[in-house]
C-alpha atoms as a printed R data frame, in Angstrom:
    type eleno elety resid chain resno       x       y       z
1   ATOM     1    CA   MET     A     1  -0.015   0.012   0.010
2   ATOM     2    CA   MET     A     2   1.299   3.410  -0.743
3   ATOM     3    CA   ASN     A     3   0.407   6.297   1.394
4   ATOM     4    CA   SER     A     4  -0.297   9.053  -1.433
5   ATOM     5    CA   LEU     A     5  -3.321  11.283  -1.473
6   ATOM     6    CA   ILE     A     6  -3.006  11.619  -5.263
7   ATOM     7    CA   LEU     A     7  -3.109   7.706  -5.709
8   ATOM     8    CA   LYS     A     8  -6.121   7.323  -3.347
9   ATOM     9    CA   THR     A     9  -8.093  10.104  -5.075
10  ATOM    10    CA   VAL     A    10  -7.196   8.780  -8.447
11  ATOM    11    CA   GLY     A    11  -7.722   5.134  -7.481
12  ATOM    12    CA   ARG     A    12 -11.166   5.812  -6.290
13  ATOM    13    CA   ILE     A    13 -12.155   7.683  -9.474
14  ATOM    14    CA   LEU     A    14 -10.462   5.248 -11.853
15  ATOM    15    CA   LEU     A    15 -11.949   2.491 -10.073
16  ATOM    16    CA   ILE     A    16 -15.484   3.316 -11.047
17  ATOM    17    CA   TRP     A    17 -14.599   4.280 -14.652
18  ATOM    18    CA   MET     A    18 -12.454   1.285 -15.323
19  ATOM    19    CA   LEU     A    19 -15.167  -1.112 -14.005
20  ATOM    20    CA   LEU     A    20 -17.766   0.672 -16.191
21  ATOM    21    CA   PHE     A    21 -15.493   0.443 -19.224
22  ATOM    22    CA   SER     A    22 -14.785  -3.240 -18.538
23  ATOM    23    CA   TRP     A    23 -18.514  -4.038 -18.327
24  ATOM    24    CA   TRP     A    24 -18.879  -2.190 -21.775
25  ATOM    25    CA   VAL     A    25 -16.124  -4.289 -23.154
26  ATOM    26    CA   LEU     A    26 -17.956  -7.332 -21.791
27  ATOM    27    CA   LEU     A    27 -21.254  -6.446 -23.472
28  ATOM    28    CA   ARG     A    28 -19.589  -5.245 -26.592
29  ATOM    29    CA   GLY     A    29 -18.002  -8.673 -27.041
30  ATOM    30    CA   GLN     A    30 -21.137 -10.036 -28.204
31  ATOM    31    CA   SER     A    31 -21.011  -8.288 -31.458
32  ATOM    32    CA   ALA     A    32 -17.550  -6.992 -31.697
33  ATOM    33    CA   PRO     A    33 -14.041  -7.605 -30.516
34  ATOM    34    CA   GLY     A    34 -13.848  -7.645 -26.776
35  ATOM    35    CA   GLY     A    35 -15.642  -9.868 -24.320
36  ATOM    36    CA   GLY     A    36 -15.228 -11.596 -21.113
37  ATOM    37    CA   PHE     A    37 -11.528 -12.143 -21.089
38  ATOM    38    CA   ILE     A    38 -10.275  -8.534 -21.923
39  ATOM    39    CA   GLY     A    39 -13.280  -7.230 -19.597
40  ATOM    40    CA   GLY     A    40 -12.020  -9.273 -16.697
41  ATOM    41    CA   LEU     A    41  -8.445  -8.057 -17.333
42  ATOM    42    CA   ILE     A    42  -9.569  -4.381 -17.315
43  ATOM    43    CA   ALA     A    43 -11.621  -5.122 -14.046
44  ATOM    44    CA   SER     A    44  -8.649  -6.737 -12.416
45  ATOM    45    CA   CYS     A    45  -6.492  -3.668 -13.277
46  ATOM    46    CA   ALA     A    46  -9.063  -1.513 -11.903
47  ATOM    47    CA   LEU     A    47  -9.157  -3.507  -8.613
48  ATOM    48    CA   ALA     A    48  -5.202  -3.734  -8.590
49  ATOM    49    CA   LEU     A    49  -5.118  -0.025  -8.543
50  ATOM    50    CA   TYR     A    50  -7.421   0.086  -5.613
51  ATOM    51    CA   LEU     A    51  -5.187  -2.468  -3.934
52  ATOM    52    CA   LEU     A    52  -2.251  -0.323  -4.445
53  ATOM    53    CA   SER     A    53  -4.065   2.625  -3.191
54  ATOM    54    CA   TYR     A    54  -5.742   1.369   0.020
55  ATOM    55    CA   GLY     A    55  -4.331  -1.945   0.741
56  ATOM    56    CA   ILE     A    56  -5.682  -5.652   1.081
57  ATOM    57    CA   SER     A    57  -7.956  -5.109   3.918
58  ATOM    58    CA   ARG     A    58  -9.939  -2.319   2.000
59  ATOM    59    CA   LEU     A    59 -10.012  -4.321  -1.009
60  ATOM    60    CA   GLN     A    60 -11.508  -7.337   0.653
61  ATOM    61    CA   GLN     A    61 -14.186  -5.085   2.347
62  ATOM    62    CA   LEU     A    62 -15.169  -3.825  -1.280
63  ATOM    63    CA   ILE     A    63 -15.483  -7.208  -2.511
64  ATOM    64    CA   VAL     A    64 -18.009  -9.014  -0.368
65  ATOM    65    CA   LEU     A    65 -17.147 -12.729  -0.935
66  ATOM    66    CA   SER     A    66 -13.700 -14.350  -1.045
67  ATOM    67    CA   PHE     A    67 -11.713 -14.460  -4.318
68  ATOM    68    CA   LYS     A    68 -12.114 -18.344  -4.372
69  ATOM    69    CA   SER     A    69 -15.856 -18.025  -4.066
70  ATOM    70    CA   TRP     A    70 -16.202 -15.730  -6.934
71  ATOM    71    CA   MET     A    71 -13.882 -17.915  -9.127
72  ATOM    72    CA   CYS     A    72 -16.148 -20.845  -8.121
73  ATOM    73    CA   VAL     A    73 -19.340 -18.727  -9.165
74  ATOM    74    CA   GLY     A    74 -17.728 -17.816 -12.600
75  ATOM    75    CA   GLY     A    75 -16.725 -21.565 -13.141
76  ATOM    76    CA   LEU     A    76 -20.120 -22.813 -12.490
77  ATOM    77    CA   MET     A    77 -21.528 -20.175 -14.737
78  ATOM    78    CA   LEU     A    78 -19.150 -21.692 -17.413
79  ATOM    79    CA   ILE     A    79 -20.218 -25.169 -16.834
80  ATOM    80    CA   VAL     A    80 -24.002 -24.547 -16.665
81  ATOM    81    CA   THR     A    81 -24.019 -22.234 -19.851
82  ATOM    82    CA   GLY     A    82 -21.824 -24.726 -21.617
83  ATOM    83    CA   LEU     A    83 -24.169 -27.589 -20.958
84  ATOM    84    CA   LEU     A    84 -27.244 -25.394 -21.893
85  ATOM    85    CA   GLN     A    85 -25.947 -25.011 -25.385
86  ATOM    86    CA   PHE     A    86 -26.502 -28.876 -25.803
87  ATOM    87    CA   SER     A    87 -30.140 -28.666 -24.842
88  ATOM    88    CA   PRO     A    88 -32.354 -29.927 -27.499
89  ATOM    89    CA   ARG     A    89 -34.286 -26.543 -27.829
90  ATOM    90    CA   VAL     A    90 -31.072 -24.719 -28.512
91  ATOM    91    CA   VAL     A    91 -29.838 -27.333 -30.906
92  ATOM    92    CA   LEU     A    92 -33.043 -27.315 -32.876
93  ATOM    93    CA   SER     A    93 -33.247 -23.521 -33.176
94  ATOM    94    CA   LEU     A    94 -29.669 -23.415 -34.527
95  ATOM    95    CA   ALA     A    95 -30.573 -26.202 -37.085
96  ATOM    96    CA   ARG     A    96 -33.615 -23.937 -38.175
97  ATOM    97    CA   ASN     A    97 -31.183 -20.817 -38.530
98  ATOM    98    CA   GLN     A    98 -33.342 -18.789 -36.408
99  ATOM    99    CA   HIS     A    99 -32.057 -16.033 -34.184
100 ATOM   100    CA   ASP     A   100 -32.765 -17.207 -30.641
101 ATOM   101    CA   VAL     A   101 -32.612 -14.617 -27.822
102 ATOM   102    CA   ALA     A   102 -32.075 -17.380 -25.303
103 ATOM   103    CA   LEU     A   103 -28.887 -18.251 -27.101
104 ATOM   104    CA   SER     A   104 -27.614 -14.748 -26.878
105 ATOM   105    CA   VAL     A   105 -28.315 -14.796 -23.165
106 ATOM   106    CA   ILE     A   106 -26.503 -18.061 -22.804
107 ATOM   107    CA   HIS     A   107 -23.520 -16.564 -24.743
108 ATOM   108    CA   LEU     A   108 -23.444 -13.373 -22.554
109 ATOM   109    CA   LEU     A   109 -23.630 -15.566 -19.394
110 ATOM   110    CA   PHE     A   110 -20.725 -17.556 -20.645
111 ATOM   111    CA   ASP     A   111 -18.730 -14.417 -21.238
112 ATOM   112    CA   ALA     A   112 -19.635 -13.112 -17.768
113 ATOM   113    CA   GLY     A   113 -18.406 -16.388 -16.251
114 ATOM   114    CA   ILE     A   114 -15.073 -15.743 -18.193
115 ATOM   115    CA   TYR     A   115 -14.943 -12.282 -16.973
116 ATOM   116    CA   ILE     A   116 -15.505 -13.391 -13.262
117 ATOM   117    CA   VAL     A   117 -12.916 -16.224 -13.486
118 ATOM   118    CA   VAL     A   118 -10.306 -13.950 -15.188
119 ATOM   119    CA   CYS     A   119 -10.813 -11.023 -12.870
120 ATOM   120    CA   PHE     A   120 -10.497 -12.915  -9.589
121 ATOM   121    CA   SER     A   121  -7.743 -15.271 -10.612
122 ATOM   122    CA   VAL     A   122  -5.706 -12.343 -11.578
123 ATOM   123    CA   LEU     A   123  -6.660 -10.329  -8.435
124 ATOM   124    CA   SER     A   124  -5.886 -13.298  -6.236
125 ATOM   125    CA   ILE     A   125  -2.291 -13.630  -7.834
126 ATOM   126    CA   LEU     A   126  -1.695  -9.818  -7.202
127 ATOM   127    CA   VAL     A   127  -2.961 -10.016  -3.545
128 ATOM   128    CA   GLU     A   128  -0.625 -12.992  -2.738
129 ATOM   129    CA   LEU     A   129   2.125 -11.011  -4.312
130 ATOM   130    CA   GLU     A   130   1.073  -8.045  -2.103
131 ATOM   131    CA   ARG     A   131   1.122 -10.265   1.001
132 ATOM   132    CA   ALA     A   132   4.603 -11.572  -0.048
133 ATOM   133    CA   LYS     A   133   5.918  -8.121  -0.335
134 ATOM   134    CA   ILE     A   134   4.462  -7.097   3.139
135 ATOM   135    CA   ASN     A   135   5.819 -10.207   4.857
136 ATOM   136    CA   SER     A   136   9.321  -9.788   3.468
C-alpha cells in the first residue's frame, strides 16, 4: 500500500470508470471484439489500482465474497452455460437458422463467467504478491 493522497483520489475515481469500461467491453464482445477475457483483465487492473491505493483489507471490504468463491461462481456459470448449449431446444433452433434470444443470453452468461474467473484469478495472484511483499 502506498500512502499518497493523489493515488488514493485517482484510485477511487478510476475504479468506477475502469469497471464501467470493463462492463462495456464485456457487453460489446457479443457483436464486436472484446468480451469476457479482456473485460476481466480491465476489471482486475481497476481493482489492482485500488489494492495499491488502499491495501488488502480495504479491497476485501469492497469485494463481499472471497476470491475463491467468486472464481467458483464464474466456473459454475461456465459449466452451466456450456451444458445449456447442448439442450435440444437450442440445437433445434440452430438447425432452423433462427436467431434465438435465449442463445444470446447463454453466450452473455458464458462471457460473464469468463469475466469473473479472469478478474478474480488475476486479482488473487496480485493479492498474494502484495502479501509476500509485506511479509518480506
